[in-house]
PDB file of C-alpha atoms and ligand atoms in Angstrom:
ATOM      1  CA  MET A   1      -3.978  -5.308  34.038  1.00 37.00           C
ATOM      2  CA  ARG A   2      -4.388  -1.626  33.199  1.00 44.00           C
ATOM      3  CA  ALA A   3      -5.877  -1.007  29.784  1.00 45.00           C
ATOM      4  CA  GLY A   4      -3.683   1.198  27.594  1.00 47.00           C
ATOM      5  CA  ARG A   5      -4.827   4.794  27.366  1.00 53.00           C
ATOM      6  CA  LEU A   6      -6.519   5.640  24.095  1.00 49.00           C
ATOM      7  CA  GLU A   7      -3.951   8.326  23.305  1.00 56.00           C
ATOM      8  CA  ASP A   8      -1.119   5.781  23.699  1.00 65.00           C
ATOM      9  CA  ARG A   9      -2.404   3.657  20.856  1.00 76.00           C
ATOM     10  CA  PRO A  10      -1.304   4.325  17.289  1.00 88.00           C
ATOM     11  CA  SER A  11      -3.953   5.816  15.025  1.00 91.00           C
ATOM     12  CA  PRO A  12      -5.632   3.312  12.730  1.00 95.00           C
ATOM     13  CA  LEU A  13      -4.827   3.219   9.061  1.00 97.00           C
ATOM     14  CA  ILE A  14      -7.308   2.550   6.271  1.00 97.00           C
ATOM     15  CA  VAL A  15      -5.996  -0.025   3.795  1.00 98.00           C
ATOM     16  CA  ALA A  16      -7.937  -0.425   0.555  1.00 98.00           C
ATOM     17  CA  MET A  17      -7.266  -3.239  -1.867  1.00 98.00           C
ATOM     18  CA  THR A  18      -8.563  -2.891  -5.419  1.00 98.00           C
ATOM     19  CA  GLY A  19      -8.435  -5.160  -8.449  1.00 98.00           C
ATOM     20  CA  ALA A  20      -5.017  -4.406  -9.907  1.00 98.00           C
ATOM     21  CA  THR A  21      -2.348  -7.027 -10.121  1.00 98.00           C
ATOM     22  CA  GLY A  22      -0.042  -6.993  -7.099  1.00 98.00           C
ATOM     23  CA  VAL A  23      -2.518  -7.748  -4.316  1.00 98.00           C
ATOM     24  CA  ILE A  24       0.473  -9.046  -2.366  1.00 98.00           C
ATOM     25  CA  PHE A  25       1.387  -5.396  -1.708  1.00 98.00           C
ATOM     26  CA  GLY A  26      -1.899  -4.908   0.124  1.00 98.00           C
ATOM     27  CA  ILE A  27      -1.476  -8.174   1.993  1.00 98.00           C
ATOM     28  CA  ARG A  28       2.054  -7.297   3.141  1.00 98.00           C
ATOM     29  CA  THR A  29       0.857  -3.812   4.112  1.00 98.00           C
ATOM     30  CA  LEU A  30      -1.703  -5.413   6.426  1.00 98.00           C
ATOM     31  CA  GLU A  31       0.859  -7.875   7.827  1.00 97.00           C
ATOM     32  CA  LEU A  32       3.536  -5.249   8.487  1.00 97.00           C
ATOM     33  CA  LEU A  33       0.984  -2.929  10.105  1.00 97.00           C
ATOM     34  CA  ARG A  34      -0.173  -5.819  12.283  1.00 97.00           C
ATOM     35  CA  ASP A  35       3.446  -6.544  13.261  1.00 95.00           C
ATOM     36  CA  ALA A  36       3.889  -2.882  14.160  1.00 95.00           C
ATOM     37  CA  GLY A  37       0.718  -2.926  16.292  1.00 95.00           C
ATOM     38  CA  VAL A  38      -1.152  -0.452  14.075  1.00 96.00           C
ATOM     39  CA  PRO A  39      -4.952  -0.932  13.915  1.00 96.00           C
ATOM     40  CA  ARG A  40      -6.154  -1.694  10.395  1.00 97.00           C
ATOM     41  CA  HIS A  41      -9.428  -0.882   8.634  1.00 96.00           C
ATOM     42  CA  LEU A  42      -9.662  -2.836   5.395  1.00 97.00           C
ATOM     43  CA  ILE A  43     -11.827  -2.086   2.370  1.00 98.00           C
ATOM     44  CA  MET A  44     -11.604  -4.823  -0.252  1.00 98.00           C
ATOM     45  CA  THR A  45     -13.262  -4.494  -3.647  1.00 98.00           C
ATOM     46  CA  GLU A  46     -14.817  -7.457  -5.384  1.00 98.00           C
ATOM     47  CA  TRP A  47     -12.066  -7.396  -8.013  1.00 98.00           C
ATOM     48  CA  ALA A  48      -9.411  -7.364  -5.322  1.00 98.00           C
ATOM     49  CA  ALA A  49     -10.965 -10.496  -3.824  1.00 98.00           C
ATOM     50  CA  ARG A  50     -10.889 -12.199  -7.225  1.00 97.00           C
ATOM     51  CA  THR A  51      -7.304 -11.144  -7.805  1.00 98.00           C
ATOM     52  CA  ILE A  52      -6.261 -12.460  -4.378  1.00 98.00           C
ATOM     53  CA  VAL A  53      -7.472 -15.907  -5.428  1.00 97.00           C
ATOM     54  CA  ALA A  54      -5.925 -15.670  -8.887  1.00 97.00           C
ATOM     55  CA  GLU A  55      -2.520 -14.396  -7.786  1.00 97.00           C
ATOM     56  CA  THR A  56      -1.846 -15.772  -4.348  1.00 97.00           C
ATOM     57  CA  GLY A  57      -4.020 -18.841  -3.889  1.00 89.00           C
ATOM     58  CA  ARG A  58      -5.073 -17.339  -0.540  1.00 96.00           C
ATOM     59  CA  ARG A  59      -8.696 -17.000   0.425  1.00 98.00           C
ATOM     60  CA  PRO A  60     -10.079 -13.446   0.620  1.00 98.00           C
ATOM     61  CA  GLN A  61     -11.406 -14.233   4.114  1.00 98.00           C
ATOM     62  CA  ASP A  62      -7.856 -15.023   5.280  1.00 98.00           C
ATOM     63  CA  VAL A  63      -6.737 -11.619   4.043  1.00 98.00           C
ATOM     64  CA  ARG A  64      -9.733  -9.968   5.717  1.00 98.00           C
ATOM     65  CA  ALA A  65      -8.677 -11.660   8.953  1.00 98.00           C
ATOM     66  CA  LEU A  66      -5.507  -9.535   8.906  1.00 98.00           C
ATOM     67  CA  ALA A  67      -7.595  -6.436   9.615  1.00 98.00           C
ATOM     68  CA  ASP A  68      -9.403  -5.257  12.740  1.00 96.00           C
ATOM     69  CA  ILE A  69     -12.407  -3.882  10.870  1.00 95.00           C
ATOM     70  CA  VAL A  70     -13.445  -4.965   7.387  1.00 97.00           C
ATOM     71  CA  TYR A  71     -15.754  -3.274   4.907  1.00 96.00           C
ATOM     72  CA  GLY A  72     -16.895  -4.302   1.462  1.00 95.00           C
ATOM     73  CA  GLU A  73     -16.739  -1.786  -1.346  1.00 96.00           C
ATOM     74  CA  GLU A  74     -20.539  -1.581  -1.391  1.00 95.00           C
ATOM     75  CA  ASP A  75     -20.591  -0.832   2.320  1.00 92.00           C
ATOM     76  CA  VAL A  76     -21.106   2.891   1.785  1.00 90.00           C
ATOM     77  CA  ASP A  77     -22.593   3.200   5.290  1.00 86.00           C
ATOM     78  CA  GLY A  78     -19.115   2.268   6.519  1.00 85.00           C
ATOM     79  CA  LEU A  79     -18.062   5.853   5.828  1.00 85.00           C
ATOM     80  CA  ALA A  80     -19.798   6.964   9.018  1.00 84.00           C
ATOM     81  CA  ALA A  81     -17.805   4.350  10.928  1.00 82.00           C
ATOM     82  CA  ILE A  82     -14.542   5.281   9.210  1.00 85.00           C
ATOM     83  CA  SER A  83     -15.039   8.996   9.774  1.00 85.00           C
ATOM     84  CA  SER A  84     -15.613   8.412  13.481  1.00 84.00           C
ATOM     85  CA  PHE A  85     -11.973   7.257  13.851  1.00 83.00           C
ATOM     86  CA  ALA A  86      -9.065   9.688  13.801  1.00 87.00           C
ATOM     87  CA  THR A  87      -7.176   7.664  11.218  1.00 91.00           C
ATOM     88  CA  ALA A  88      -3.597   8.443  10.250  1.00 94.00           C
ATOM     89  CA  GLY A  89      -4.598   8.191   6.609  1.00 97.00           C
ATOM     90  CA  MET A  90      -5.169   5.677   3.874  1.00 98.00           C
ATOM     91  CA  ILE A  91      -3.159   3.395   1.617  1.00 98.00           C
ATOM     92  CA  VAL A  92      -4.691   1.969  -1.563  1.00 98.00           C
ATOM     93  CA  ALA A  93      -2.547  -1.034  -2.483  1.00 98.00           C
ATOM     94  CA  PRO A  94      -2.809  -2.039  -5.199  1.00 98.00           C
ATOM     95  CA  CYS A  95      -4.720   0.814  -6.823  1.00 98.00           C
ATOM     96  CA  SER A  96      -6.364   0.033 -10.164  1.00 98.00           C
ATOM     97  CA  MET A  97      -6.652   2.631 -12.897  1.00 98.00           C
ATOM     98  CA  LYS A  98     -10.412   2.539 -12.383  1.00 98.00           C
ATOM     99  CA  SER A  99     -10.098   3.456  -8.709  1.00 98.00           C
ATOM    100  CA  LEU A 100      -7.430   6.045  -9.530  1.00 98.00           C
ATOM    101  CA  ALA A 101      -9.721   7.631 -12.128  1.00 98.00           C
ATOM    102  CA  ALA A 102     -12.649   7.712  -9.711  1.00 98.00           C
ATOM    103  CA  ILE A 103     -10.562   9.285  -6.931  1.00 98.00           C
ATOM    104  CA  ALA A 104      -9.044  11.783  -9.381  1.00 98.00           C
ATOM    105  CA  HIS A 105     -12.471  12.914 -10.561  1.00 98.00           C
ATOM    106  CA  GLY A 106     -14.318  12.872  -7.251  1.00 96.00           C
ATOM    107  CA  VAL A 107     -16.541   9.963  -8.269  1.00 95.00           C
ATOM    108  CA  SER A 108     -17.561   8.447  -4.969  1.00 90.00           C
ATOM    109  CA  ASP A 109     -19.324   5.330  -6.108  1.00 92.00           C
ATOM    110  CA  ASN A 110     -18.005   2.868  -3.544  1.00 96.00           C
ATOM    111  CA  LEU A 111     -16.411   2.931  -0.103  1.00 97.00           C
ATOM    112  CA  VAL A 112     -12.819   2.958  -1.421  1.00 97.00           C
ATOM    113  CA  GLN A 113     -13.545   6.083  -3.418  1.00 97.00           C
ATOM    114  CA  LEU A 114     -15.540   7.710  -0.581  1.00 96.00           C
ATOM    115  CA  ALA A 115     -12.868   6.989   2.019  1.00 97.00           C
ATOM    116  CA  ALA A 116     -10.169   8.352  -0.304  1.00 97.00           C
ATOM    117  CA  ALA A 117     -12.212  11.527  -0.822  1.00 96.00           C
ATOM    118  CA  LEU A 118     -12.699  11.827   2.943  1.00 95.00           C
ATOM    119  CA  THR A 119      -8.969  11.340   3.520  1.00 96.00           C
ATOM    120  CA  LEU A 120      -8.179  14.167   1.106  1.00 97.00           C
ATOM    121  CA  ASP A 121     -10.981  16.385   2.468  1.00 95.00           C
ATOM    122  CA  THR A 122      -9.627  16.063   5.993  1.00 94.00           C
ATOM    123  CA  GLY A 123      -6.026  16.720   4.967  1.00 95.00           C
ATOM    124  CA  ARG A 124      -4.809  13.249   5.867  1.00 96.00           C
ATOM    125  CA  ARG A 125      -2.198  11.278   4.012  1.00 97.00           C
ATOM    126  CA  LEU A 126      -3.418   9.267   1.008  1.00 98.00           C
ATOM    127  CA  LEU A 127      -0.989   6.907  -0.736  1.00 98.00           C
ATOM    128  CA  LEU A 128      -1.932   5.221  -4.002  1.00 98.00           C
ATOM    129  CA  LEU A 129       0.156   2.252  -5.096  1.00 98.00           C
ATOM    130  CA  VAL A 130      -0.976   2.534  -8.703  1.00 98.00           C
ATOM    131  CA  ARG A 131      -0.321  -0.410 -11.021  1.00 98.00           C
ATOM    132  CA  GLU A 132      -0.602  -0.374 -14.767  1.00 98.00           C
ATOM    133  CA  SER A 133       1.803  -0.616 -17.669  1.00 97.00           C
ATOM    134  CA  PRO A 134       2.076   1.040 -20.075  1.00 98.00           C
ATOM    135  CA  LEU A 135       0.558   4.234 -18.704  1.00 98.00           C
ATOM    136  CA  SER A 136      -1.689   6.196 -21.056  1.00 98.00           C
ATOM    137  CA  VAL A 137      -1.981   9.967 -21.029  1.00 98.00           C
ATOM    138  CA  ILE A 138      -5.302   9.490 -19.215  1.00 98.00           C
ATOM    139  CA  HIS A 139      -3.618   7.487 -16.431  1.00 98.00           C
ATOM    140  CA  LEU A 140      -0.792  10.015 -16.171  1.00 98.00           C
ATOM    141  CA  GLU A 141      -3.220  12.933 -16.032  1.00 98.00           C
ATOM    142  CA  ASN A 142      -5.227  11.182 -13.335  1.00 98.00           C
ATOM    143  CA  MET A 143      -2.052  10.702 -11.308  1.00 98.00           C
ATOM    144  CA  LEU A 144      -1.253  14.382 -11.685  1.00 98.00           C
ATOM    145  CA  ARG A 145      -4.771  15.319 -10.572  1.00 98.00           C
ATOM    146  CA  VAL A 146      -4.590  13.242  -7.401  1.00 98.00           C
ATOM    147  CA  ALA A 147      -1.069  14.478  -6.649  1.00 98.00           C
ATOM    148  CA  ARG A 148      -2.280  18.073  -6.997  1.00 98.00           C
ATOM    149  CA  ALA A 149      -5.148  17.251  -4.635  1.00 98.00           C
ATOM    150  CA  GLY A 150      -2.641  16.093  -2.012  1.00 98.00           C
ATOM    151  CA  ALA A 151      -2.338  12.347  -2.603  1.00 98.00           C
ATOM    152  CA  MET A 152       1.009  10.609  -2.964  1.00 98.00           C
ATOM    153  CA  VAL A 153       1.405   8.380  -6.027  1.00 98.00           C
ATOM    154  CA  VAL A 154       3.716   5.454  -5.220  1.00 98.00           C
ATOM    155  CA  PRO A 155       3.940   2.911  -8.050  1.00 98.00           C
ATOM    156  CA  PRO A 156       5.603  -0.349  -6.964  1.00 97.00           C
ATOM    157  CA  VAL A 157       8.984   0.310  -8.568  1.00 95.00           C
ATOM    158  CA  PRO A 158      11.716  -1.802  -6.960  1.00 92.00           C
ATOM    159  CA  ALA A 159      14.860  -0.215  -5.512  1.00 89.00           C
ATOM    160  CA  PHE A 160      17.789  -2.355  -6.594  1.00 90.00           C
ATOM    161  CA  TYR A 161      20.284  -0.514  -4.369  1.00 86.00           C
ATOM    162  CA  ALA A 162      18.669  -2.422  -1.494  1.00 81.00           C
ATOM    163  CA  ARG A 163      20.030  -5.586  -3.157  1.00 87.00           C
ATOM    164  CA  PRO A 164      16.866  -7.644  -2.603  1.00 92.00           C
ATOM    165  CA  ARG A 165      17.586 -11.347  -2.317  1.00 92.00           C
ATOM    166  CA  ASP A 166      14.153 -12.374  -3.507  1.00 95.00           C
ATOM    167  CA  LEU A 167      10.707 -11.126  -4.442  1.00 95.00           C
ATOM    168  CA  ASP A 168       9.587 -11.034  -0.806  1.00 95.00           C
ATOM    169  CA  GLU A 169      12.347  -8.578   0.078  1.00 94.00           C
ATOM    170  CA  MET A 170      11.510  -6.469  -2.943  1.00 95.00           C
ATOM    171  CA  ILE A 171       7.851  -6.308  -1.927  1.00 96.00           C
ATOM    172  CA  ASP A 172       8.660  -5.571   1.711  1.00 95.00           C
ATOM    173  CA  HIS A 173      10.998  -2.766   0.694  1.00 94.00           C
ATOM    174  CA  THR A 174       8.237  -1.101  -1.338  1.00 95.00           C
ATOM    175  CA  VAL A 175       5.692  -1.540   1.446  1.00 96.00           C
ATOM    176  CA  GLY A 176       8.179  -0.371   4.067  1.00 95.00           C
ATOM    177  CA  ARG A 177       8.829   2.827   2.144  1.00 94.00           C
ATOM    178  CA  MET A 178       5.085   3.487   2.079  1.00 96.00           C
ATOM    179  CA  LEU A 179       4.845   2.947   5.823  1.00 96.00           C
ATOM    180  CA  ASP A 180       7.751   5.378   6.312  1.00 95.00           C
ATOM    181  CA  HIS A 181       5.317   8.114   5.323  1.00 95.00           C
ATOM    182  CA  PHE A 182       3.288   7.257   8.432  1.00 95.00           C
ATOM    183  CA  ALA A 183       6.406   7.021  10.656  1.00 93.00           C
ATOM    184  CA  ILE A 184       5.750   3.333  11.284  1.00 92.00           C
ATOM    185  CA  PRO A 185       8.957   1.529  12.331  1.00 81.00           C
ATOM    186  CA  GLN A 186      10.089  -1.113   9.837  1.00 78.00           C
ATOM    187  CA  PRO A 187      12.867  -3.236  11.324  1.00 74.00           C
ATOM    188  CA  ARG A 188      12.898  -5.631   8.354  1.00 69.00           C
ATOM    189  CA  ILE A 189      13.645  -3.040   5.704  1.00 73.00           C
ATOM    190  CA  HIS A 190      17.220  -2.792   4.436  1.00 71.00           C
ATOM    191  CA  ARG A 191      18.259   0.786   3.911  1.00 72.00           C
ATOM    192  CA  TRP A 192      21.167   2.464   2.222  1.00 70.00           C
ATOM    193  CA  GLY A 193      24.238   1.942   4.385  1.00 70.00           C
ATOM    194  CA  ASP A 194      22.780  -1.028   6.267  1.00 70.00           C
ATOM    195  CA  LYS A 195      25.162  -3.887   7.019  1.00 64.00           C
ATOM    196  CA  ARG A 196      24.398  -5.961   3.916  1.00 62.00           C
ATOM    197  CA  PRO A 197      27.548  -5.838   1.766  1.00 50.00           C
ATOM    198  CA  THR A 198      27.175  -3.647  -1.276  1.00 53.00           C
ATOM    199  CA  PHE A 199      28.507  -4.819  -4.618  1.00 51.00           C
ATOM    200  CA  GLN A 200      32.235  -4.231  -4.892  1.00 58.00           C
ATOM    201  CA  PRO A 201      33.460  -4.527  -8.471  1.00 60.00           C
ATOM    202  CA  ALA A 202      36.917  -5.962  -9.012  1.00 62.00           C
ATOM    203  CA  ALA A 203      39.571  -3.516 -10.226  1.00 66.00           C
ATOM    204  CA  HIS A 204      39.606  -4.973 -13.753  1.00 62.00           C
ATOM    205  CA  GLU A 205      35.811  -4.576 -13.980  1.00 61.00           C
ATOM    206  CA  LEU A 206      36.133  -0.892 -13.140  1.00 62.00           C
ATOM    207  CA  GLU A 207      38.835  -0.451 -15.746  1.00 64.00           C
ATOM    208  CA  GLU A 208      36.680  -1.943 -18.482  1.00 57.00           C
ATOM    209  CA  HIS A 209      34.142   0.916 -18.158  1.00 53.00           C
TER     210      HIS A 209
HETATM  211  C1  FMN B 301      -5.932 -10.703 -12.709  1.00 51.52           C
HETATM  212  C2  FMN B 301      -6.288  -9.270 -12.982  1.00 51.52           C
HETATM  213  C3  FMN B 301      -5.307  -8.311 -12.988  1.00 51.52           C
HETATM  214  C4  FMN B 301      -5.622  -6.977 -13.222  1.00 51.52           C
HETATM  215  N1  FMN B 301      -4.624  -6.043 -13.183  1.00 51.52           N
HETATM  216  C5  FMN B 301      -4.913  -4.744 -13.318  1.00 51.52           C
HETATM  217  C6  FMN B 301      -3.877  -3.771 -13.169  1.00 51.52           C
HETATM  218  O1  FMN B 301      -2.719  -4.083 -12.933  1.00 51.52           O
HETATM  219  N2  FMN B 301      -4.231  -2.478 -13.235  1.00 51.52           N
HETATM  220  C7  FMN B 301      -5.513  -2.068 -13.467  1.00 51.52           C
HETATM  221  O2  FMN B 301      -5.736  -0.859 -13.496  1.00 51.52           O
HETATM  222  N3  FMN B 301      -6.507  -2.962 -13.620  1.00 51.52           N
HETATM  223  C8  FMN B 301      -6.246  -4.295 -13.552  1.00 51.52           C
HETATM  224  N4  FMN B 301      -7.256  -5.231 -13.677  1.00 51.52           N
HETATM  225  C9  FMN B 301      -8.611  -4.765 -14.018  1.00 51.52           C
HETATM  226  C10 FMN B 301      -9.397  -4.321 -12.792  1.00 51.52           C
HETATM  227  O3  FMN B 301      -9.593  -5.426 -11.913  1.00 51.52           O
HETATM  228  C11 FMN B 301     -10.773  -3.765 -13.204  1.00 51.52           C
HETATM  229  O4  FMN B 301     -10.596  -2.535 -13.871  1.00 51.52           O
HETATM  230  C12 FMN B 301     -11.707  -3.570 -12.044  1.00 51.52           C
HETATM  231  O5  FMN B 301     -12.925  -3.056 -12.536  1.00 51.52           O
HETATM  232  C13 FMN B 301     -11.135  -2.644 -10.991  1.00 51.52           C
HETATM  233  O6  FMN B 301     -12.138  -2.370 -10.030  1.00 51.52           O
HETATM  234  P1  FMN B 301     -11.778  -1.821  -8.569  1.00 51.52           P
HETATM  235  O7  FMN B 301     -10.792  -0.721  -8.724  1.00 51.52           O
HETATM  236  O8  FMN B 301     -13.094  -1.335  -8.051  1.00 51.52           O
HETATM  237  O9  FMN B 301     -11.264  -2.997  -7.800  1.00 51.52           O
HETATM  238  C14 FMN B 301      -6.954  -6.590 -13.479  1.00 51.52           C
HETATM  239  C15 FMN B 301      -7.952  -7.567 -13.454  1.00 51.52           C
HETATM  240  C16 FMN B 301      -7.630  -8.882 -13.208  1.00 51.52           C
HETATM  241  C17 FMN B 301      -8.719  -9.911 -13.189  1.00 51.52           C
END
């Protein structure tokens, strides 16, 4: 069997998971990338690992197994490895306010923050699925800073026009929209105009408004 040429393979993506609630978004990102055949480099912080256990009942090692290459947050040497790959970019999902603040202010204290800085430095796409509520002025200013530096801020806000049937569909829709930014095909995502019937109000319901 002929091995595929290097240039035929999709570029790897860096997926970082930090300790905000919503670790399922990072897990589904890894699973949908795997399904699409995209190589995955995972950086998982200690707080992400704890949150995986608290929120999903999964073991962090099972989530790590969804990636091709895994780094810990303390694995600062991993930057040399990461920078030796022509990655398509990086997704931080979920992104805590601590990690957002560090990225916004160029604090490169762990591998998530270093890889995000490298992604911005090299003009690659950086998506931050930030999660906090309510958002303070400090959080909002940090989001503005990263957006000005070239990152895309994508809070997990559900799109109800997609008429999700359950939480899984809602999560997949959010993840799918992130992957759209890397032109990764998402056959499972329902889009506007897709076959699912849209809500048709009865005539009397329209008249009441
Ligand atoms: C169950 C749980 C949920 C959390 N949710 C959030 C959150 O939604 N947003 C946030 O900014 N921090 C959240 N935190 C706090 C972060 O985990 C904490 O700030 C941590 O230091 C983040 O570190 P990291 O970004 O290096 O993973 C949560 C912590 C726990 C234990």
